[in-house]
CSV table of C-alpha atoms in Angstrom, one decimal:
chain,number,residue,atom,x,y,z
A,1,UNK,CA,102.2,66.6,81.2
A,2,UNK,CA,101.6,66.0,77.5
A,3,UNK,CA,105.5,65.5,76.8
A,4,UNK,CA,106.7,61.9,76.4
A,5,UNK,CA,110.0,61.9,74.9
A,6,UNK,CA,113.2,63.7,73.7
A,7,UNK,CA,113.3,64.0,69.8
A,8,UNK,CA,116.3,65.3,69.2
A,9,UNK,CA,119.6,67.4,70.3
A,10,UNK,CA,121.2,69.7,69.0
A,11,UNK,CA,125.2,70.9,69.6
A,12,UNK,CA,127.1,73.9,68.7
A,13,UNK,CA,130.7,72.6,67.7
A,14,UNK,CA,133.7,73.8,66.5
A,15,UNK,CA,134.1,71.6,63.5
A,16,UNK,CA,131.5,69.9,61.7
A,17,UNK,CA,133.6,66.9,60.1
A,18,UNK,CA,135.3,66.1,63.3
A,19,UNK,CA,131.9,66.2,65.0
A,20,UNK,CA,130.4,64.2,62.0
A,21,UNK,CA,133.3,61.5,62.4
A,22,UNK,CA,132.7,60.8,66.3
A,23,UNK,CA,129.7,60.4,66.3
A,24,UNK,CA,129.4,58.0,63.2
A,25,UNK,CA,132.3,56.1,63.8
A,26,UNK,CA,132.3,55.7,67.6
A,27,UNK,CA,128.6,55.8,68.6
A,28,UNK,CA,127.3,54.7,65.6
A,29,UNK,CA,124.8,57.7,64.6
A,30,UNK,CA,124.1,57.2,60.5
A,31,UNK,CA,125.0,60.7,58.9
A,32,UNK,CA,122.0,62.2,57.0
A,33,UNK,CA,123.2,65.4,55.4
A,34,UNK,CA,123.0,69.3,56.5
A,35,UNK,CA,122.2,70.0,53.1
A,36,UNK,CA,123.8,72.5,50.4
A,37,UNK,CA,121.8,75.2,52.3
A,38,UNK,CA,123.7,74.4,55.7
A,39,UNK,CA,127.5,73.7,54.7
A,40,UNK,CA,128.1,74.0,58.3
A,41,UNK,CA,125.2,71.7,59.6
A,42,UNK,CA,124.9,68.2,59.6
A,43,UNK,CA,122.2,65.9,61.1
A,44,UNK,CA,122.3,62.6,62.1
A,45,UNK,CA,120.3,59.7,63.2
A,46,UNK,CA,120.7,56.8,65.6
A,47,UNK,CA,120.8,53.3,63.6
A,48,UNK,CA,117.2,52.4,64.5
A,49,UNK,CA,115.5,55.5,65.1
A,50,UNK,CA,112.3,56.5,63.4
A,51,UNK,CA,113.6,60.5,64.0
A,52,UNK,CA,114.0,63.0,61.0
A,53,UNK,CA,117.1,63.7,62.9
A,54,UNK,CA,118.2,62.7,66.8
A,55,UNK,CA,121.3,65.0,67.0
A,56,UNK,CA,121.8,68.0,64.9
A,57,UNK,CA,125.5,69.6,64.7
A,58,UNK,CA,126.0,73.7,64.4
A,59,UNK,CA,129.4,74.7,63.6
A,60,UNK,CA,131.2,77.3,65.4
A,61,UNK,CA,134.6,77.7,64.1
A,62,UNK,CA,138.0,76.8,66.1
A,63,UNK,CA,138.1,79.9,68.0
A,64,UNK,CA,135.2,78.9,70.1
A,65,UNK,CA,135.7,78.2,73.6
A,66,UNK,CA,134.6,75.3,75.9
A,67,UNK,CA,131.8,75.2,77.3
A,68,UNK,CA,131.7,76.4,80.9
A,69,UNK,CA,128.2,74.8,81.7
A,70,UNK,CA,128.5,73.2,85.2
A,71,UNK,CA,131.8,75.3,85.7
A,72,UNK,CA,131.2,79.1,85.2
A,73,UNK,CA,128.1,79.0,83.5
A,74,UNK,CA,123.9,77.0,83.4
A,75,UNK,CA,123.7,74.7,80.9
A,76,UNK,CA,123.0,71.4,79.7
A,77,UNK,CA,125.6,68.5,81.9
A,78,UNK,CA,125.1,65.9,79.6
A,79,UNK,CA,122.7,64.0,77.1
A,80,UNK,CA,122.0,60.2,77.4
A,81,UNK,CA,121.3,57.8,75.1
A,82,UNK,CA,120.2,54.5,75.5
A,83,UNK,CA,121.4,51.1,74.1
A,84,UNK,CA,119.4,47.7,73.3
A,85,UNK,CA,121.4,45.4,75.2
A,86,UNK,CA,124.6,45.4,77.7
A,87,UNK,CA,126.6,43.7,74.7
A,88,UNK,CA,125.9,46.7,72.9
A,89,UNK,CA,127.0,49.1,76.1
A,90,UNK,CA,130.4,46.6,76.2
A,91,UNK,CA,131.0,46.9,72.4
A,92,UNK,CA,130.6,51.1,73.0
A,93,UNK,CA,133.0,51.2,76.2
A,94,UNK,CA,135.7,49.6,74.0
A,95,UNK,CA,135.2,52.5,71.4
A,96,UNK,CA,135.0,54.8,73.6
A,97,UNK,CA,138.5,54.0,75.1
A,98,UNK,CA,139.9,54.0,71.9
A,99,UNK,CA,138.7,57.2,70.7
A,100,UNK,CA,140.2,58.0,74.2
A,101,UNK,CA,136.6,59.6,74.6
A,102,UNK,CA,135.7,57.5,77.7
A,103,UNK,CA,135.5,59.5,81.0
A,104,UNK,CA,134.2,57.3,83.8
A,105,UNK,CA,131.6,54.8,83.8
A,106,UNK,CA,128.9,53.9,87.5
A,107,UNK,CA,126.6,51.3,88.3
A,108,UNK,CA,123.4,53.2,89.2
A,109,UNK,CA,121.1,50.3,90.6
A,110,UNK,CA,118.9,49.7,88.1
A,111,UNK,CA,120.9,51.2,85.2
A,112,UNK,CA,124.5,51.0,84.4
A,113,UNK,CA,125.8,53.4,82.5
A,114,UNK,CA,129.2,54.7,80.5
A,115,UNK,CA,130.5,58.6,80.2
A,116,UNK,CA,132.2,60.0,77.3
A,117,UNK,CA,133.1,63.0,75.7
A,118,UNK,CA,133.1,64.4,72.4
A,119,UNK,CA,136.0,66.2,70.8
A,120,UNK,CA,134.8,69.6,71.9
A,121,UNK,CA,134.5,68.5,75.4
A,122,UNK,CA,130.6,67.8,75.5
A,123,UNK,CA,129.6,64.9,77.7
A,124,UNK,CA,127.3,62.3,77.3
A,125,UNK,CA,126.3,58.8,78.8
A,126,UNK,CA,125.1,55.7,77.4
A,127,UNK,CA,123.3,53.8,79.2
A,128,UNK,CA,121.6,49.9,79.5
A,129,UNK,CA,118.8,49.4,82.0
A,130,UNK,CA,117.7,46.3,83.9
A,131,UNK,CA,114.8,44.8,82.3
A,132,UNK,CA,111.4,44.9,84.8
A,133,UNK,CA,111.7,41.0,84.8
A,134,UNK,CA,115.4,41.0,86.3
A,135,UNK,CA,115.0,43.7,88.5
A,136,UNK,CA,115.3,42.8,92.2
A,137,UNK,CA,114.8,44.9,95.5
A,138,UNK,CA,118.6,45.4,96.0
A,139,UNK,CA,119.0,46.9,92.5
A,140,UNK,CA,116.2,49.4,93.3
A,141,UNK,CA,117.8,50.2,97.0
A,142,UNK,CA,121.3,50.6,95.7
A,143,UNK,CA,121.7,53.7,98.0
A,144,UNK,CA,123.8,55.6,95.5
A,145,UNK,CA,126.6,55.2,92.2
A,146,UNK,CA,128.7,52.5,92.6
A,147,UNK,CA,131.7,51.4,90.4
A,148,UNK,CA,130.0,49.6,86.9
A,149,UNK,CA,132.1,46.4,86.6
A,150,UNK,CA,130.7,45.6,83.1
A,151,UNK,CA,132.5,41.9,83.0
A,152,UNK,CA,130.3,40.9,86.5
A,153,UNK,CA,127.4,42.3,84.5
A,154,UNK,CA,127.6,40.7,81.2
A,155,UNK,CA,128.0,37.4,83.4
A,156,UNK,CA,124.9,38.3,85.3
A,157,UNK,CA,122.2,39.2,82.2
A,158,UNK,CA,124.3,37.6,79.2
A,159,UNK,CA,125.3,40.3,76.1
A,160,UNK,CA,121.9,39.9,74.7
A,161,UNK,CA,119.4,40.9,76.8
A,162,UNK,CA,117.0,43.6,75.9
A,163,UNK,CA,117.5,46.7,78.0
A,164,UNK,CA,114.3,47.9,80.1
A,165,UNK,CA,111.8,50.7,79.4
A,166,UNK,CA,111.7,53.8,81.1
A,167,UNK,CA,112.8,53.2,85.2
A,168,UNK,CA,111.8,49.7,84.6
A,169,UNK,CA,109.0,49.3,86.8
């Protein structure tokens, strides 16, 4: 399979701004423009990406409903995006519960991860992964999603450690 990575996303929203404003100012996303051809577009870009765009925002309007994907309807469950080091994932979980946008967060072995939602509802995760190095066989044979106790983690691997690649193998 000749695909590698994910590019981009793009949302449908209700409102733009809103959108614009969580996603700058909780996850961080730099705001590039939608352009005097899209008033009701904007695209944005994560700090260090090399992307055109990594999220692109559609507006709706405030009669739109939820999203029933997952509920009543196929569709996407969530997006996730990754973080350099578990300082950074500690320094997002505090936004996140004071945006009141956090929704539950899990140890998945090698990964620990956070789960938020946007103001229309969408959900997303952020996640850090064990670096290759740090791995060990009882990370890798977690047999399923454990509670993420970020403190015991930040004690283990220290706020600055580079993330893995990939599954980290």
């Amino acid at each position: 399979m000749a695909i590698f990575r994910l590019n981009h996303a793009v949302l449908y929203v209700r409102d733009v701004a809103t959108s614009v404003a969580f996603y700058r100012d909780v996850l961080g996303f730099d705001y590039i423009d939608g352009g005097d051809a899209h008033p009701t577009a904007a695209f944005l870009r994560a700090p260090d990406s090399t992307n055109d765009h990594d999220l692109g925002l559609f507006q709706l309007g405030g009669e739109a409903g939820a999203s029933g994907a997952g509920k009543t309807t196929v569709g996407l469950y969530h997006l996730a995006w990754e973080v350099d080091t578990l300082g950074d994932l500690a320094e997002l979980a505090t936004k996140l519960q004071a945006a009141g946008a956090l929704v539950g967060s899990s140890n998945h072995g090698t990964t620990k991860s956070l789960y938020g939602k946007d103001p229309d509802g969408l959900e997303f995760e952020i996640v850090w992964i064990i670096p290759a190095d740090q791995l060990t066989d009882a990370d890798r044979e977690q047999g399923g999603v454990t509670r993420l106790d970020l403190d015991a983690e930040l004690a283990k691997y220290g706020r600055d450690t580079k993330s893995g690649v990939g599954i980290s193998r």
